[in-house]
Structures are given as structure tokens and as C-alpha cells.
Short mmCIF file of C-alpha atoms and ligand atoms in Angstrom, two decimals:
data_model
loop_
_atom_site.label_atom_id
_atom_site.label_comp_id
_atom_site.label_asym_id
_atom_site.label_seq_id
_atom_site.Cartn_x
_atom_site.Cartn_y
_atom_site.Cartn_z
CA UNK A 1 10.90 -30.43 -25.45
CA UNK A 2 11.88 -31.51 -22.26
CA UNK A 3 15.55 -32.37 -20.57
CA UNK A 4 15.48 -34.93 -18.02
CA UNK A 5 17.86 -34.25 -15.49
CA UNK A 6 19.77 -37.00 -13.80
CA UNK A 7 20.56 -35.48 -10.53
CA UNK A 8 17.79 -34.94 -7.91
CA UNK A 9 16.09 -31.14 -7.01
CA UNK A 10 17.83 -29.25 -4.29
CA UNK A 11 16.14 -27.90 -1.14
CA UNK A 12 17.44 -25.20 1.09
CA UNK A 13 16.87 -25.00 5.09
CA UNK A 14 17.73 -21.76 6.66
CA UNK A 15 17.84 -21.66 10.48
CA UNK A 16 18.38 -18.37 12.74
CA UNK A 17 20.44 -17.10 9.54
CA UNK A 18 22.66 -14.14 9.65
CA UNK A 19 24.77 -12.12 7.88
CA UNK A 20 26.75 -9.11 8.37
CA UNK A 21 28.80 -6.90 5.98
CA UNK A 22 31.66 -5.88 8.16
CA UNK A 23 32.80 -2.50 6.98
CA UNK A 24 35.15 0.11 8.08
CA UNK A 25 34.35 1.00 11.68
CA UNK A 26 30.83 -0.28 11.47
CA UNK A 27 28.72 -3.29 10.82
CA UNK A 28 25.88 -3.44 8.33
CA UNK A 29 22.94 -6.21 9.83
CA UNK A 30 21.82 -7.28 6.22
CA UNK A 31 20.34 -10.67 7.18
CA UNK A 32 18.90 -10.64 11.28
CA UNK A 33 17.38 -14.34 11.34
CA UNK A 34 16.08 -15.67 8.42
CA UNK A 35 13.77 -18.94 8.75
CA UNK A 36 13.14 -20.52 5.75
CA UNK A 37 12.22 -23.95 3.97
CA UNK A 38 12.40 -24.72 0.50
CA UNK A 39 11.23 -28.04 -0.35
CA UNK A 40 13.27 -29.86 -3.42
CA UNK A 41 11.31 -28.86 -7.12
CA UNK A 42 9.53 -26.24 -5.28
CA UNK A 43 9.68 -22.62 -7.32
CA UNK A 44 9.88 -19.38 -5.19
CA UNK A 45 9.89 -15.70 -5.28
CA UNK A 46 11.86 -13.66 -2.52
CA UNK A 47 9.83 -10.18 -2.70
CA UNK A 48 10.14 -6.97 -0.60
CA UNK A 49 11.81 -3.77 -0.42
CA UNK A 50 15.26 -2.77 -1.63
CA UNK A 51 17.72 -2.97 1.06
CA UNK A 52 15.71 -5.68 2.80
CA UNK A 53 18.20 -8.47 2.34
CA UNK A 54 16.74 -10.28 -0.93
CA UNK A 55 20.38 -10.43 -2.37
CA UNK A 56 22.66 -11.36 0.64
CA UNK A 57 20.41 -14.23 1.31
CA UNK A 58 20.88 -15.64 -2.49
CA UNK A 59 24.71 -14.83 -2.28
CA UNK A 60 24.46 -17.40 0.58
CA UNK A 61 22.50 -19.83 -0.75
CA UNK A 62 24.78 -19.59 -3.76
CA UNK A 63 27.88 -20.23 -1.43
CA UNK A 64 29.28 -16.82 -2.74
CA UNK A 65 28.87 -15.21 1.27
CA UNK A 66 29.94 -17.36 3.97
CA UNK A 67 26.83 -17.32 6.94
CA UNK A 68 28.16 -14.59 9.83
CA UNK A 69 25.91 -17.06 12.18
CA UNK A 70 22.83 -19.56 12.31
CA UNK A 71 22.13 -22.31 9.80
CA UNK A 72 22.00 -22.97 6.16
CA UNK A 73 21.97 -25.73 4.45
CA UNK A 74 21.64 -26.27 0.32
CA UNK A 75 21.15 -30.05 -0.34
CA UNK A 76 23.29 -32.14 1.22
CA UNK A 77 25.88 -28.93 2.06
CA UNK A 78 25.91 -27.63 5.49
CA UNK A 79 26.83 -24.06 4.53
CA UNK A 80 27.64 -22.50 8.13
CA UNK A 81 30.62 -25.81 8.31
CA UNK A 82 31.63 -26.05 4.39
CA UNK A 83 35.31 -25.63 3.43
CA UNK A 84 36.66 -24.22 0.51
CA UNK A 85 36.49 -27.30 -1.63
CA UNK A 86 33.41 -28.54 -0.67
CA UNK A 87 31.79 -24.86 -1.58
CA UNK A 88 33.46 -25.11 -4.77
CA UNK A 89 32.01 -28.74 -5.53
CA UNK A 90 28.47 -27.00 -4.54
CA UNK A 91 29.05 -24.31 -6.87
CA UNK A 92 30.04 -26.24 -9.74
CA UNK A 93 27.67 -29.40 -9.87
CA UNK A 94 24.65 -28.42 -7.23
CA UNK A 95 23.50 -24.65 -7.76
CA UNK A 96 23.31 -22.83 -10.92
CA UNK A 97 23.25 -18.69 -10.61
CA UNK A 98 22.35 -16.06 -12.30
CA UNK A 99 23.46 -12.72 -11.18
CA UNK A 100 21.20 -9.33 -11.24
CA UNK A 101 22.33 -8.03 -15.05
CA UNK A 102 22.57 -10.29 -18.14
CA UNK A 103 26.31 -9.46 -18.96
CA UNK A 104 27.80 -10.49 -15.55
CA UNK A 105 26.63 -13.99 -16.68
CA UNK A 106 28.25 -13.73 -19.84
CA UNK A 107 31.48 -13.67 -21.27
CA UNK A 108 31.13 -11.32 -24.11
CA UNK A 109 34.01 -12.49 -26.47
CA UNK A 110 31.82 -15.74 -26.76
CA UNK A 111 28.72 -16.89 -28.74
CA UNK A 112 25.73 -18.17 -26.98
CA UNK A 113 26.52 -21.74 -27.65
CA UNK A 114 29.96 -21.15 -26.64
CA UNK A 115 28.78 -19.30 -23.42
CA UNK A 116 27.21 -22.52 -22.23
CA UNK A 117 29.74 -24.79 -23.46
CA UNK A 118 32.12 -22.49 -21.02
CA UNK A 119 29.86 -22.81 -17.85
CA UNK A 120 29.66 -26.46 -18.60
CA UNK A 121 33.47 -26.90 -18.43
CA UNK A 122 33.57 -26.17 -14.19
CA UNK A 123 31.41 -29.27 -13.84
CA UNK A 124 33.84 -32.13 -12.68
CA UNK A 125 33.93 -35.15 -15.21
CA UNK A 126 32.09 -37.72 -13.46
CA UNK A 127 28.97 -35.20 -13.99
CA UNK A 128 29.50 -34.54 -17.43
CA UNK A 129 27.49 -37.36 -19.11
CA UNK A 130 24.38 -35.63 -17.26
CA UNK A 131 24.29 -32.27 -18.83
CA UNK A 132 21.97 -31.29 -21.41
CA UNK A 133 23.61 -30.28 -24.81
CA UNK A 134 24.27 -26.45 -25.21
CA UNK A 135 21.71 -26.64 -27.74
CA UNK A 136 18.97 -28.46 -25.94
CA UNK A 137 19.54 -25.30 -23.55
CA UNK A 138 18.96 -22.67 -25.88
CA UNK A 139 15.62 -24.53 -26.99
CA UNK A 140 14.47 -24.91 -23.20
CA UNK A 141 14.74 -21.42 -22.94
CA UNK A 142 13.11 -20.52 -26.26
CA UNK A 143 16.30 -19.12 -28.05
CA UNK A 144 15.87 -20.97 -31.49
CA UNK A 145 16.11 -18.23 -33.88
CA UNK A 146 18.47 -18.90 -36.80
CA UNK A 147 21.98 -17.39 -35.97
CA UNK A 148 21.21 -17.08 -32.76
CA UNK A 149 23.59 -20.17 -31.05
CA UNK A 150 26.62 -17.97 -32.31
CA UNK A 151 25.78 -14.75 -31.69
CA UNK A 152 27.79 -12.56 -29.39
CA UNK A 153 25.91 -11.53 -26.35
CA UNK A 154 25.71 -8.14 -27.66
CA UNK A 155 24.18 -8.89 -31.00
CA UNK A 156 21.27 -10.38 -28.64
CA UNK A 157 17.72 -8.21 -27.61
CA UNK A 158 17.88 -7.58 -23.70
CA UNK A 159 15.69 -10.42 -23.20
CA UNK A 160 17.33 -12.68 -25.24
CA UNK A 161 20.64 -11.59 -23.53
CA UNK A 162 18.73 -12.62 -19.88
CA UNK A 163 17.48 -16.11 -21.22
CA UNK A 164 20.90 -16.98 -22.33
CA UNK A 165 22.06 -15.86 -18.60
CA UNK A 166 19.23 -18.57 -17.46
CA UNK A 167 20.62 -20.97 -19.91
CA UNK A 168 23.86 -20.92 -18.77
CA UNK A 169 22.79 -20.76 -15.01
CA UNK A 170 21.07 -23.75 -15.90
CA UNK A 171 24.22 -25.37 -17.63
CA UNK A 172 25.84 -27.64 -15.05
CA UNK A 173 22.35 -29.53 -14.28
CA UNK A 174 22.17 -28.23 -11.23
CA UNK A 175 19.39 -29.05 -9.09
CA UNK A 176 18.89 -25.27 -7.60
CA UNK A 177 18.71 -22.05 -9.92
CA UNK A 178 18.77 -18.81 -8.06
CA UNK A 179 18.22 -15.82 -10.35
CA UNK A 180 18.43 -12.47 -8.89
CA UNK A 181 15.74 -9.84 -10.51
CA UNK A 182 16.20 -11.64 -13.31
CA UNK A 183 13.04 -9.16 -15.27
CA UNK A 184 14.33 -5.83 -13.99
CA UNK A 185 14.60 -3.54 -16.79
CA UNK A 186 12.77 -5.30 -19.41
CA UNK A 187 9.36 -4.70 -20.98
CA UNK A 188 6.51 -6.75 -20.56
CA UNK A 189 6.90 -9.17 -23.43
CA UNK A 190 10.74 -9.43 -23.07
CA UNK A 191 10.11 -10.65 -19.29
CA UNK A 192 7.19 -13.30 -20.12
CA UNK A 193 9.61 -14.55 -22.17
CA UNK A 194 12.35 -14.38 -19.15
CA UNK A 195 9.41 -16.32 -17.10
CA UNK A 196 8.61 -18.95 -19.49
CA UNK A 197 12.44 -19.91 -19.22
CA UNK A 198 12.51 -20.11 -15.69
CA UNK A 199 9.57 -22.51 -16.05
CA UNK A 200 11.08 -24.61 -18.57
CA UNK A 201 13.91 -24.74 -16.23
CA UNK A 202 11.72 -25.49 -13.59
CA UNK A 203 9.12 -27.98 -15.42
CA UNK A 204 12.97 -30.20 -15.75
CA UNK A 205 12.52 -30.82 -11.97
CA UNK A 206 14.92 -28.20 -10.50
CA UNK A 207 14.04 -26.23 -7.51
CA UNK A 208 13.72 -22.02 -9.17
CA UNK A 209 14.24 -19.18 -6.37
CA UNK A 210 14.07 -15.91 -8.15
CA UNK A 211 14.75 -12.73 -6.17
CA UNK A 212 11.91 -9.83 -7.60
CA UNK A 213 10.22 -7.00 -7.20
CA UNK A 214 8.04 -7.09 -9.56
CA UNK A 215 4.62 -8.87 -8.06
CA UNK A 216 3.89 -10.35 -11.52
CA UNK A 217 6.76 -12.36 -11.40
CA UNK A 218 6.26 -13.84 -8.05
CA UNK A 219 2.78 -14.59 -9.14
CA UNK A 220 4.23 -17.08 -11.39
CA UNK A 221 5.88 -18.68 -8.92
CA UNK A 222 4.47 -21.44 -6.70
CA UNK A 223 5.18 -19.25 -3.44
CA UNK A 224 6.01 -15.81 -2.54
CA UNK A 225 8.44 -14.78 0.74
CA UNK A 226 8.65 -11.39 1.66
CA UNK A 227 11.70 -10.52 3.00
CA UNK A 228 11.66 -7.43 5.14
CA UNK A 229 14.52 -5.86 7.38
CA UNK A 230 16.45 -8.75 6.72
CA UNK A 231 13.54 -11.40 8.20
CA UNK A 232 10.95 -13.37 6.79
CA UNK A 233 8.13 -10.92 6.63
CA UNK A 234 5.24 -12.56 5.04
CA UNK A 235 3.93 -15.67 2.67
CA UNK A 236 1.95 -15.73 0.16
CA UNK A 237 0.58 -19.20 -1.26
CA UNK A 238 -2.08 -19.25 -4.23
CA UNK A 239 -2.89 -15.45 -3.88
CA UNK A 240 -3.11 -15.57 0.13
CA UNK A 241 -0.97 -13.50 2.00
CA UNK A 242 -0.23 -15.04 5.50
CA UNK A 243 1.73 -13.25 8.46
CA UNK A 244 4.78 -15.20 10.09
CA UNK A 245 5.85 -15.28 13.67
CA UNK A 246 9.58 -14.75 14.05
CA UNK A 247 11.36 -16.93 16.36
CA UNK A 248 11.40 -13.50 19.08
CA UNK A 249 7.42 -13.95 18.69
CA UNK A 250 7.67 -10.25 16.65
CA UNK A 251 5.30 -10.19 13.60
CA UNK A 252 5.74 -7.67 10.64
CA UNK A 253 2.61 -5.88 9.38
CA UNK A 254 1.93 -5.84 5.81
CA UNK A 255 2.25 -2.22 4.03
CA UNK A 256 -0.93 -1.29 3.85
CA UNK A 257 -1.78 -2.03 8.08
CA UNK A 258 1.67 -0.28 8.62
CA UNK A 259 1.15 2.82 6.92
CA UNK A 260 -2.85 2.76 8.99
CA UNK A 261 -0.43 1.98 12.29
CA UNK A 262 2.66 3.19 11.45
CA UNK A 263 6.11 2.26 13.85
CA UNK A 264 5.83 3.04 17.19
CA UNK A 265 1.93 2.62 17.53
CA UNK A 266 0.96 0.92 20.86
CA UNK A 267 -0.97 -2.00 20.50
CA UNK A 268 -2.99 -4.37 22.75
CA UNK A 269 -3.69 -7.98 21.66
CA UNK A 270 -6.64 -10.29 22.98
CA UNK A 271 -6.77 -13.72 21.92
CA UNK A 272 -10.71 -14.80 21.32
CA UNK A 273 -11.57 -18.66 22.80
CA UNK A 274 -11.40 -19.76 18.94
CA UNK A 275 -7.74 -18.69 19.09
CA UNK A 276 -8.55 -15.18 16.54
CA UNK A 277 -6.22 -12.25 17.69
CA UNK A 278 -7.47 -8.80 17.73
CA UNK A 279 -5.13 -6.30 17.88
CA UNK A 280 -6.42 -3.14 19.59
CA UNK A 281 -4.28 0.07 18.76
CA UNK A 282 -4.24 2.74 21.34
CA UNK A 283 -5.23 6.17 20.78
CA UNK A 284 -2.34 7.94 19.33
CA UNK A 285 0.90 6.51 18.89
CA UNK A 286 3.85 5.43 21.34
CA UNK A 287 5.44 8.54 20.66
CA UNK A 288 2.47 10.87 22.24
CA UNK A 289 1.47 8.38 25.19
P1 ADP B 1 18.07 -6.43 -1.90
O1 ADP B 1 18.82 -7.59 -2.48
O2 ADP B 1 17.11 -6.68 -0.80
O3 ADP B 1 17.70 -4.93 -2.18
P2 ADP B 1 20.26 -6.17 -0.42
O4 ADP B 1 20.88 -8.25 0.08
O5 ADP B 1 21.32 -6.08 -1.54
O6 ADP B 1 19.22 -6.05 -0.32
O7 ADP B 1 21.37 -5.31 1.01
C1 ADP B 1 20.63 -5.67 2.54
C2 ADP B 1 21.38 -4.90 3.19
O8 ADP B 1 22.92 -4.75 2.96
C3 ADP B 1 21.20 -3.66 2.43
O9 ADP B 1 21.19 -2.57 3.84
C4 ADP B 1 22.38 -3.11 1.90
O10 ADP B 1 22.99 -1.72 2.23
C5 ADP B 1 23.42 -4.13 2.62
N1 ADP B 1 24.85 -4.30 1.84
C6 ADP B 1 24.37 -4.81 0.92
N2 ADP B 1 25.69 -5.33 0.30
C7 ADP B 1 26.61 -4.89 0.64
C8 ADP B 1 28.04 -4.44 0.45
N3 ADP B 1 28.84 -5.07 -0.64
N4 ADP B 1 28.56 -3.92 1.54
C9 ADP B 1 27.50 -3.38 2.68
N5 ADP B 1 26.27 -3.41 2.87
C10 ADP B 1 26.14 -4.42 1.56
MG1 MG B 2 18.79 -7.04 -4.48
#
């Protein structure tokens, strides 16, 4: 079954995006200059170690956090400049969010279909004619069993609950769906069903961005972007990994090379005539020289 969405898929652009958590007495720099383009209609996985800034980046794209510096645009919205009204409009119409932990996205006292309808109440009247019916959304994420439509979230299995959270995230018909660790703590079977639900949402013509630390989830998306230490560390396309030269000229080594050449290693970089660069480590590490 297919649901045509009337609104266009939404792209994202980050330029030198910085986010700082300001705590009592000290700051945590969670993102320190992210450059990233996500084309409308793309599916992308944000991968990388815990604490690298993935959820922060997703929170910024969702309009839940405000950039500390740099540029961020989500579709037509410039989030460095957007006021509260524009942010609210963006969250209602243009961006669907599946927060980490299915139950955070669901109201415990409403059945599955009513959870979707509740999410749709946020959408302004002029957009409501574009919205898929609650039952269609349940079908889209594969929640077709008898009685599911009226089931309370606690009566669903963990995988079903997560798929319901995806349906709720997609309920407004927004052109961008963001999902933070949607498959964590699920067994393989339930994970595959959640992935199928995300792929079904993507197939309706939406941009889908998933935060995950499961490499198999990453492989199912068009592209993976590794976030490391608050910046884009590497990109993968069709199974190949690429390094990215950052705006300050830095390059993050992939984990297996980092184990070979730990932080502090001194290297000489030599360019060959064809542009190939050779990195030649000095004997020992920087701390020993
Ligand atoms: P990830 O999702 O990749 O695990 P996060 O975006 O959650 O990473 O965190 C990035 C960094 O920001 C980490 O150093 C984390 O400790 C810090 N951080 C995240 N949320 C908060 C918060 N609410 N207050 C302070 N620091 C935070
Ligand atoms: Mg996270």
C-alpha cells in the first residue's frame, strides 16, 4: 500500500554547526562544527560512538535545541534565526520525530489509532487534508493484526510499540522523519520489522534520518555519516567508507587505524604527483619524541 504525501521531502544543511550545553560552572561542547548536507528524499544513518553528539544533532534538526553557532537549515527554515512561532510551525508540519525509547512518543492511556490521531491534532487546519488516515499509517508500519488499532501501548510487544512510535512520528505527513536509536533493545526480528517500517515511510517520499549504533541499521540506509567528537568523522556510501577533510583541515582516522596509530602519533604527509597522500608515522608516538 502506498500513501502519497502532498508535501515535499525536506533536506537539511549544517555549516559549522556548534552546540554547547551550558551547565553550572562549565560547558560541554557537544557539536564542534558539523558540516553536513542531507538531500530531500534521502535516507541517512548517523552512526558513531556513544557521546559523540548524534542525539544532539538530531535535537537541533528537530528544533528542540537551538544552535549555539553556525548554520542549520531544515527545508525552508533557518534554525539559527527562527523565532518560537516558526519553530512551532516547523515541528507541527515539517519534521516528525521519534525520540529514543518508544514510550516517550506515546500516550499510555490511548489506543494505537488514537495515539496517531492525537499527534495529528497538532497539525494546523490548512494541512490536515494531506494527512494519511490513522488506519493507513498503522498499515504502513505493518501493525495490521486484529485488535492492534485499539490496543494500549503496554499491550503491544516492544517491536510493535516502536513501530507505533514511527507511525506517530510520520502522522503529520511531514517531509522529514527523525528517529533516535529506534531499534535499540530489540531482538533481530523486531528490529527488522522496525527497519521495514522506516523504509516504508521513506518510500512515501520522505527524508529519513536515523541515529543508530547498529551497523546493520546503517547498511539499510542510502548513506551513513559517522559523528566523532562532535564532528562529521567519515561517510559511507554503498558500503565504502570515506574520510572527510574538515574545515580546519583535520581528518579523523577510522577506528582500526586509530588503534594502529593512537592519538599523539606524529605523521608526515606526503602528496604524490597523482594526488594520493601517504601518511608516514615517525617511530614511536608523539609523547616519546
Ligand atoms: P550520542 O547521542 O552520540 O550518544 P549526545 O548528543 O547525547 O551523544 O551527547 C553529546 C555530548 O553532549 C556528550 O558529551 C554528552 O555527555 C553531552 N550531553 C548530552 N546531553 C546533555 C545534557 N542534557 N546536558 C549536558 N551535557 C549533555
Ligand atoms: Mg544518543
